[in-house]
DNA sequence: GATGAATGAGAGTTCATTCAT
DNA sequence: GATGAATGAACTCTCATTCAT
């Protein structure tokens, strides 16, 4: 009887093993053999589950952002006030980042590959930012209608809000000692959102 | 007598040729031979001017940010109003970015290597962000004193302001079609700075 | 399951393939690709077994002299008369050399690298000559005590004896047509040893 | 008026500068640029005097052995006793070696290239050893006739004598700390020659 | 005549991928 | 299904040689 393996589950495991390696060394400097060792499988096994290094990275991206979206979704459903929806999400987000800093270095590679790797130009991937912008635009428009936010260009503001969060993350990843993303990030986002009322 | 060349000038030329290649392919995927072809010199010539690919990239970084600092300096001296100092700089900055988008992709690699490449841990390099934060903090504190800005935590605000600009750049580099950095960036920064008054 | 290979055995095979190439072209002019072709493996395979060209050469050195030492040991145990111990060894040695002349060209590189390559300064390697001198000194002193040899400075004589054999090899390697190392070498060594009685 | 240069003299100078570099690094690891620096000329200048690195090395060889032959010749003319002819030469030879050890490392390369470099197979070069053997054979035969030496095979003995001297040099170059070539070499050669009487 | 800036063939080495076991 | 030994294309870097000045 052949060993029964849940293919999907094992893929997941392998991706989980790959992420910290990609994060540590960067996509191009990560060796498949490193991932194999870290995942405690043979190099060949990786190729049983992913046709190439690129695809493995793509999958990491997908897993990562589906988790991101899930978190987002959860907050959306829990919080009803639009200010709290945005703020709660980022508060939680920055707290997570601060705890798993080493993992978040992978953003450098997501960002970089997103613009340069044809594989990551697949529709479902390259839309990540557009979806987020749409989501925030919706929240903002809803808040404006409900007189929670003052009148403004919701599209511009959603871009700016995402920019602020990304920029904080970026700056912190480059020099984590410079400030606490959890603390400073919370203050900055709160202040920004308050300015929208 | 051999051809007389201005070594410094030629280094400059080679870096200028290297930047768009680094920007296009990313540091790790850029081949020295690509740069050589683009610079219209032999591969060996690159090594006459830079001891390694790493050092060439480092030099690109230095050249880039010294130019950045120069621009900054110029604006500082021209403008006297702190709001205008910040705004003028970013207006000009975003305009430049929009014209040379392909070159600015190199930021992905500056960011990424800044955290992972021991070469870029040299003091003068890794201080880039700290210097910028200090500069903005100074401007803000000056503005607060002069009652141009309302009372605020200047350090947090300087981090946030840089974050906003970087985040806009980042988002735009990933998907330039989504918005015009010149236009939207201008609006967003103006709005942010107005909120500080 | 992947192919099961005896790593040690394969290393041995690769070294055996490398030796004649090193011998033919010299260490510096031997290309890893030549060795790979000769060993009928891919270039990469060499690097599975040796971390560098230097280390491959070092291993060749070790293999070579451990074989030399083995032969020596065997003769020591078979022959009891000190004259025969030395003579039998060199008779056999010169006979081997004459049959494998092309291989012995590698001595030029052992000699040369021994003085210039820091890799070969490892204790076990650079002691090759000292061990041989000690061995011969022992044999000679034993022979003097047993009145087989006349009284003499055993240390000087052991140096001289090794010198004679090396010098014969050297001269013959440079111009094999000039004489037969087997014949002339046998006569010369016999005559030299007889002069010690 | 063009600068008047004695071409032959300058060639000589350049070779003299090249020899210690070849000796230090070995032929293959010696860079033309190193020689140029050491000779205090431009790289291009070397090529004005020698068509290639190989030819420069060839010339070094020729200069070296013509000097060797000169010394030899001088002793031959000064000394009349065949024992003294041989002994005086080697005494002087070993003394020189001990003083210029670093230069004599070049022998590894002479030896090695002599068998492998087609350039050094030119008749006048590869005959170096044959000429020396002929010379010694003549001296020995003369001595035998004059009853200074006992009856022996002069050809075999000349090979052996050269072997002894070369072997001593070789052993000493590899491990100069092991003994003094001047002292031990003198004793060994004297003892060997005395054995021929 | 003298030079050294420029060159590119070719070296050692790496690593994503394959496939026999 | 799992593996890691084998591979070679492709990389960075070197250096003998050339030639414009």
PDB file of C-alpha atoms in Angstrom, chain B:
ATOM      1  CA  UNK B   1      51.558  57.061 -23.991  1.00  0.00           C
ATOM      2  CA  UNK B   2      48.318  55.299 -23.243  1.00  0.00           C
ATOM      3  CA  UNK B   3      44.955  56.909 -23.544  1.00  0.00           C
ATOM      4  CA  UNK B   4      44.454  59.389 -20.758  1.00  0.00           C
ATOM      5  CA  UNK B   5      41.178  58.848 -18.990  1.00  0.00           C
ATOM      6  CA  UNK B   6      39.606  60.574 -16.102  1.00  0.00           C
ATOM      7  CA  UNK B   7      39.188  57.593 -13.843  1.00  0.00           C
ATOM      8  CA  UNK B   8      36.585  59.209 -11.663  1.00  0.00           C
ATOM      9  CA  UNK B   9      34.562  60.348 -14.606  1.00  0.00           C
ATOM     10  CA  UNK B  10      34.645  56.940 -16.207  1.00  0.00           C
ATOM     11  CA  UNK B  11      33.576  55.293 -12.971  1.00  0.00           C
ATOM     12  CA  UNK B  12      30.654  57.661 -12.996  1.00  0.00           C
ATOM     13  CA  UNK B  13      29.790  56.731 -16.566  1.00  0.00           C
ATOM     14  CA  UNK B  14      29.920  53.043 -15.807  1.00  0.00           C
ATOM     15  CA  UNK B  15      27.689  53.448 -12.785  1.00  0.00           C
ATOM     16  CA  UNK B  16      25.241  55.415 -14.880  1.00  0.00           C
ATOM     17  CA  UNK B  17      25.195  52.535 -17.323  1.00  0.00           C
ATOM     18  CA  UNK B  18      24.802  50.002 -14.543  1.00  0.00           C
ATOM     19  CA  UNK B  19      21.867  51.626 -12.763  1.00  0.00           C
ATOM     20  CA  UNK B  20      19.195  50.932 -15.374  1.00  0.00           C
ATOM     21  CA  UNK B  21      20.360  47.342 -15.666  1.00  0.00           C
ATOM     22  CA  UNK B  22      20.270  46.802 -11.932  1.00  0.00           C
ATOM     23  CA  UNK B  23      16.876  48.467 -11.953  1.00  0.00           C
ATOM     24  CA  UNK B  24      15.528  46.299 -14.722  1.00  0.00           C
ATOM     25  CA  UNK B  25      16.726  42.890 -13.599  1.00  0.00           C
ATOM     26  CA  UNK B  26      17.437  43.379  -9.926  1.00  0.00           C
ATOM     27  CA  UNK B  27      20.859  43.102  -8.369  1.00  0.00           C
ATOM     28  CA  UNK B  28      21.095  39.327  -8.254  1.00  0.00           C
ATOM     29  CA  UNK B  29      19.816  38.824 -11.789  1.00  0.00           C
ATOM     30  CA  UNK B  30      21.987  41.476 -13.314  1.00  0.00           C
ATOM     31  CA  UNK B  31      24.946  40.007 -15.122  1.00  0.00           C
ATOM     32  CA  UNK B  32      28.193  41.894 -15.348  1.00  0.00           C
ATOM     33  CA  UNK B  33      28.197  41.119 -19.040  1.00  0.00           C
ATOM     34  CA  UNK B  34      24.854  42.893 -19.421  1.00  0.00           C
ATOM     35  CA  UNK B  35      26.260  45.986 -17.812  1.00  0.00           C
ATOM     36  CA  UNK B  36      29.373  45.769 -19.956  1.00  0.00           C
ATOM     37  CA  UNK B  37      27.315  45.547 -23.124  1.00  0.00           C
ATOM     38  CA  UNK B  38      25.098  48.388 -22.035  1.00  0.00           C
ATOM     39  CA  UNK B  39      28.108  50.520 -21.129  1.00  0.00           C
ATOM     40  CA  UNK B  40      29.702  49.544 -24.412  1.00  0.00           C
ATOM     41  CA  UNK B  41      32.888  48.336 -22.796  1.00  0.00           C
ATOM     42  CA  UNK B  42      34.457  44.961 -22.324  1.00  0.00           C
ATOM     43  CA  UNK B  43      33.648  42.898 -19.288  1.00  0.00           C
ATOM     44  CA  UNK B  44      37.188  43.312 -18.050  1.00  0.00           C
ATOM     45  CA  UNK B  45      36.899  47.062 -18.157  1.00  0.00           C
ATOM     46  CA  UNK B  46      34.261  47.015 -15.451  1.00  0.00           C
ATOM     47  CA  UNK B  47      36.758  45.292 -13.242  1.00  0.00           C
ATOM     48  CA  UNK B  48      39.321  47.990 -13.966  1.00  0.00           C
ATOM     49  CA  UNK B  49      37.020  50.422 -12.241  1.00  0.00           C
ATOM     50  CA  UNK B  50      35.259  48.306  -9.637  1.00  0.00           C
ATOM     51  CA  UNK B  51      36.745  45.337  -7.852  1.00  0.00           C
ATOM     52  CA  UNK B  52      33.492  43.401  -7.858  1.00  0.00           C
ATOM     53  CA  UNK B  53      29.839  43.452  -8.740  1.00  0.00           C
ATOM     54  CA  UNK B  54      29.047  44.207  -5.122  1.00  0.00           C
ATOM     55  CA  UNK B  55      31.248  47.272  -5.120  1.00  0.00           C
ATOM     56  CA  UNK B  56      29.744  48.493  -8.347  1.00  0.00           C
ATOM     57  CA  UNK B  57      26.316  48.253  -6.800  1.00  0.00           C
ATOM     58  CA  UNK B  58      27.528  49.957  -3.666  1.00  0.00           C
ATOM     59  CA  UNK B  59      28.839  52.780  -5.769  1.00  0.00           C
ATOM     60  CA  UNK B  60      25.496  53.042  -7.539  1.00  0.00           C
ATOM     61  CA  UNK B  61      23.899  53.392  -4.145  1.00  0.00           C
ATOM     62  CA  UNK B  62      26.299  56.123  -3.117  1.00  0.00           C
ATOM     63  CA  UNK B  63      25.911  58.058  -6.324  1.00  0.00           C
ATOM     64  CA  UNK B  64      22.176  57.770  -6.127  1.00  0.00           C
ATOM     65  CA  UNK B  65      21.811  59.069  -2.628  1.00  0.00           C
ATOM     66  CA  UNK B  66      24.395  61.756  -2.933  1.00  0.00           C
ATOM     67  CA  UNK B  67      22.300  63.080  -5.805  1.00  0.00           C
ATOM     68  CA  UNK B  68      19.212  62.724  -3.630  1.00  0.00           C
ATOM     69  CA  UNK B  69      20.912  64.633  -0.828  1.00  0.00           C
ATOM     70  CA  UNK B  70      22.010  67.340  -3.233  1.00  0.00           C
ATOM     71  CA  UNK B  71      18.487  67.929  -4.443  1.00  0.00           C
ATOM     72  CA  UNK B  72      17.321  67.997  -0.862  1.00  0.00           C
ATOM     73  CA  UNK B  73      19.973  70.502   0.064  1.00  0.00           C
ATOM     74  CA  UNK B  74      19.063  72.760  -2.821  1.00  0.00           C
ATOM     75  CA  UNK B  75      15.409  72.879  -1.861  1.00  0.00           C
ATOM     76  CA  UNK B  76      16.289  73.510   1.759  1.00  0.00           C
ATOM     77  CA  UNK B  77      18.256  76.551   0.742  1.00  0.00           C
ATOM     78  CA  UNK B  78      15.721  77.888  -1.714  1.00  0.00           C
ATOM     79  CA  UNK B  79      12.606  77.492   0.356  1.00  0.00           C
ATOM     80  CA  UNK B  80      12.305  79.057   3.749  1.00  0.00           C
ATOM     81  CA  UNK B  81       8.822  77.951   4.788  1.00  0.00           C
ATOM     82  CA  UNK B  82       9.054  74.468   6.348  1.00  0.00           C
ATOM     83  CA  UNK B  83       5.852  73.325   4.613  1.00  0.00           C
ATOM     84  CA  UNK B  84       7.272  74.384   1.277  1.00  0.00           C
ATOM     85  CA  UNK B  85      10.616  72.759   2.040  1.00  0.00           C
ATOM     86  CA  UNK B  86       8.991  69.387   2.409  1.00  0.00           C
ATOM     87  CA  UNK B  87       6.391  69.839  -0.262  1.00  0.00           C
ATOM     88  CA  UNK B  88       8.666  71.295  -2.904  1.00  0.00           C
ATOM     89  CA  UNK B  89      11.072  68.471  -2.423  1.00  0.00           C
ATOM     90  CA  UNK B  90       8.469  65.769  -2.814  1.00  0.00           C
ATOM     91  CA  UNK B  91       6.760  67.493  -5.702  1.00  0.00           C
ATOM     92  CA  UNK B  92      10.016  67.583  -7.558  1.00  0.00           C
ATOM     93  CA  UNK B  93      10.891  64.091  -6.418  1.00  0.00           C
ATOM     94  CA  UNK B  94       7.654  62.557  -7.653  1.00  0.00           C
ATOM     95  CA  UNK B  95       7.958  64.394 -10.937  1.00  0.00           C
ATOM     96  CA  UNK B  96      11.439  62.957 -11.436  1.00  0.00           C
ATOM     97  CA  UNK B  97      10.291  59.479 -10.494  1.00  0.00           C
ATOM     98  CA  UNK B  98       7.468  59.577 -12.990  1.00  0.00           C
ATOM     99  CA  UNK B  99       9.913  60.518 -15.740  1.00  0.00           C
ATOM    100  CA  UNK B 100      12.461  57.899 -14.857  1.00  0.00           C
ATOM    101  CA  UNK B 101      10.285  55.137 -13.580  1.00  0.00           C
ATOM    102  CA  UNK B 102      12.485  52.370 -14.918  1.00  0.00           C
ATOM    103  CA  UNK B 103      15.430  53.668 -12.961  1.00  0.00           C
ATOM    104  CA  UNK B 104      13.568  53.803  -9.693  1.00  0.00           C
ATOM    105  CA  UNK B 105      12.937  50.076  -9.732  1.00  0.00           C
ATOM    106  CA  UNK B 106      16.434  49.961  -8.311  1.00  0.00           C
ATOM    107  CA  UNK B 107      14.905  50.909  -4.976  1.00  0.00           C
ATOM    108  CA  UNK B 108      13.722  47.331  -4.552  1.00  0.00           C
ATOM    109  CA  UNK B 109      17.327  46.279  -4.540  1.00  0.00           C
ATOM    110  CA  UNK B 110      18.592  49.113  -2.404  1.00  0.00           C
ATOM    111  CA  UNK B 111      15.975  48.205   0.161  1.00  0.00           C
ATOM    112  CA  UNK B 112      16.568  44.511  -0.058  1.00  0.00           C
ATOM    113  CA  UNK B 113      20.353  44.636  -0.035  1.00  0.00           C
ATOM    114  CA  UNK B 114      20.344  47.253   2.683  1.00  0.00           C
ATOM    115  CA  UNK B 115      19.085  44.640   5.107  1.00  0.00           C
ATOM    116  CA  UNK B 116      20.879  41.612   3.772  1.00  0.00           C
ATOM    117  CA  UNK B 117      24.138  42.594   2.129  1.00  0.00           C
ATOM    118  CA  UNK B 118      26.965  43.122   4.598  1.00  0.00           C
ATOM    119  CA  UNK B 119      28.522  45.415   2.003  1.00  0.00           C
ATOM    120  CA  UNK B 120      25.765  47.946   2.500  1.00  0.00           C
ATOM    121  CA  UNK B 121      26.149  47.978   6.230  1.00  0.00           C
ATOM    122  CA  UNK B 122      28.896  50.505   5.896  1.00  0.00           C
ATOM    123  CA  UNK B 123      28.106  53.424   8.101  1.00  0.00           C
ATOM    124  CA  UNK B 124      27.635  56.037   5.424  1.00  0.00           C
ATOM    125  CA  UNK B 125      25.143  53.834   3.671  1.00  0.00           C
ATOM    126  CA  UNK B 126      22.998  52.410   6.389  1.00  0.00           C
ATOM    127  CA  UNK B 127      22.524  55.865   7.844  1.00  0.00           C
ATOM    128  CA  UNK B 128      20.568  57.066   4.833  1.00  0.00           C
ATOM    129  CA  UNK B 129      17.207  56.768   6.527  1.00  0.00           C
ATOM    130  CA  UNK B 130      18.394  58.047   9.860  1.00  0.00           C
ATOM    131  CA  UNK B 131      19.776  61.192   8.251  1.00  0.00           C
ATOM    132  CA  UNK B 132      16.516  61.787   6.459  1.00  0.00           C
ATOM    133  CA  UNK B 133      14.539  61.332   9.650  1.00  0.00           C
ATOM    134  CA  UNK B 134      16.820  63.745  11.466  1.00  0.00           C
ATOM    135  CA  UNK B 135      16.445  66.291   8.715  1.00  0.00           C
ATOM    136  CA  UNK B 136      12.662  66.140   8.752  1.00  0.00           C
ATOM    137  CA  UNK B 137      12.530  66.181  12.524  1.00  0.00           C
ATOM    138  CA  UNK B 138      14.559  69.359  12.452  1.00  0.00           C
ATOM    139  CA  UNK B 139      12.270  70.977   9.924  1.00  0.00           C
ATOM    140  CA  UNK B 140       9.193  70.010  11.872  1.00  0.00           C
ATOM    141  CA  UNK B 141      10.536  71.223  15.188  1.00  0.00           C
ATOM    142  CA  UNK B 142      11.499  74.470  13.596  1.00  0.00           C
ATOM    143  CA  UNK B 143       7.983  74.790  12.170  1.00  0.00           C
ATOM    144  CA  UNK B 144       6.371  74.001  15.502  1.00  0.00           C
ATOM    145  CA  UNK B 145       8.425  76.622  17.218  1.00  0.00           C
ATOM    146  CA  UNK B 146       7.488  79.115  14.559  1.00  0.00           C
ATOM    147  CA  UNK B 147       3.827  78.179  15.090  1.00  0.00           C
ATOM    148  CA  UNK B 148       3.534  77.070  11.486  1.00  0.00           C
ATOM    149  CA  UNK B 149       2.809  73.526  12.581  1.00  0.00           C
ATOM    150  CA  UNK B 150       0.643  72.557  15.472  1.00  0.00           C
ATOM    151  CA  UNK B 151       2.243  70.840  18.426  1.00  0.00           C
ATOM    152  CA  UNK B 152       3.113  67.206  17.664  1.00  0.00           C
ATOM    153  CA  UNK B 153       5.709  64.500  18.157  1.00  0.00           C
ATOM    154  CA  UNK B 154       8.157  65.551  15.458  1.00  0.00           C
ATOM    155  CA  UNK B 155      10.017  62.261  15.465  1.00  0.00           C
ATOM    156  CA  UNK B 156       6.939  60.164  14.887  1.00  0.00           C
ATOM    157  CA  UNK B 157       5.733  62.534  12.227  1.00  0.00           C
ATOM    158  CA  UNK B 158       9.004  62.479  10.354  1.00  0.00           C
ATOM    159  CA  UNK B 159       8.922  58.686  10.268  1.00  0.00           C
ATOM    160  CA  UNK B 160       5.327  58.805   9.057  1.00  0.00           C
ATOM    161  CA  UNK B 161       6.012  61.361   6.400  1.00  0.00           C
ATOM    162  CA  UNK B 162       8.906  59.404   4.952  1.00  0.00           C
ATOM    163  CA  UNK B 163       6.749  56.311   5.169  1.00  0.00           C
ATOM    164  CA  UNK B 164       3.988  57.965   3.189  1.00  0.00           C
ATOM    165  CA  UNK B 165       6.362  59.001   0.415  1.00  0.00           C
ATOM    166  CA  UNK B 166       8.135  55.637   0.273  1.00  0.00           C
ATOM    167  CA  UNK B 167       4.847  53.795   0.352  1.00  0.00           C
ATOM    168  CA  UNK B 168       3.504  55.837  -2.526  1.00  0.00           C
ATOM    169  CA  UNK B 169       6.642  55.118  -4.514  1.00  0.00           C
ATOM    170  CA  UNK B 170       6.432  51.441  -3.684  1.00  0.00           C
ATOM    171  CA  UNK B 171       2.803  51.105  -4.664  1.00  0.00           C
ATOM    172  CA  UNK B 172       3.378  52.985  -7.859  1.00  0.00           C
ATOM    173  CA  UNK B 173       6.466  50.972  -8.814  1.00  0.00           C
ATOM    174  CA  UNK B 174       4.463  47.791  -8.446  1.00  0.00           C
ATOM    175  CA  UNK B 175       1.591  49.032 -10.563  1.00  0.00           C
ATOM    176  CA  UNK B 176       2.332  52.312 -12.324  1.00  0.00           C
ATOM    177  CA  UNK B 177      -0.914  52.103 -14.227  1.00  0.00           C
ATOM    178  CA  UNK B 178      -2.926  52.368 -11.048  1.00  0.00           C
ATOM    179  CA  UNK B 179      -2.248  56.055 -10.565  1.00  0.00           C
ATOM    180  CA  UNK B 180       0.084  58.915 -11.383  1.00  0.00           C
ATOM    181  CA  UNK B 181       2.636  59.334  -8.661  1.00  0.00           C
ATOM    182  CA  UNK B 182       3.143  62.924  -9.688  1.00  0.00           C
ATOM    183  CA  UNK B 183      -0.501  63.821  -9.353  1.00  0.00           C
ATOM    184  CA  UNK B 184      -1.728  61.569  -6.607  1.00  0.00           C
ATOM    185  CA  UNK B 185       1.555  61.844  -4.708  1.00  0.00           C
ATOM    186  CA  UNK B 186       1.339  65.607  -4.790  1.00  0.00           C
ATOM    187  CA  UNK B 187      -2.203  65.605  -3.499  1.00  0.00           C
ATOM    188  CA  UNK B 188      -1.524  63.058  -0.796  1.00  0.00           C
ATOM    189  CA  UNK B 189       1.570  64.780   0.534  1.00  0.00           C
ATOM    190  CA  UNK B 190      -0.063  68.193   0.453  1.00  0.00           C
ATOM    191  CA  UNK B 191      -3.057  66.888   2.298  1.00  0.00           C
ATOM    192  CA  UNK B 192      -0.862  65.181   4.865  1.00  0.00           C
ATOM    193  CA  UNK B 193       1.219  68.266   5.479  1.00  0.00           C
ATOM    194  CA  UNK B 194      -1.836  70.510   5.689  1.00  0.00           C
ATOM    195  CA  UNK B 195      -3.121  68.201   8.363  1.00  0.00           C
ATOM    196  CA  UNK B 196      -0.075  69.100  10.425  1.00  0.00           C
ATOM    197  CA  UNK B 197      -0.956  72.770  10.648  1.00  0.00           C
TER     198      UNK B 197
END
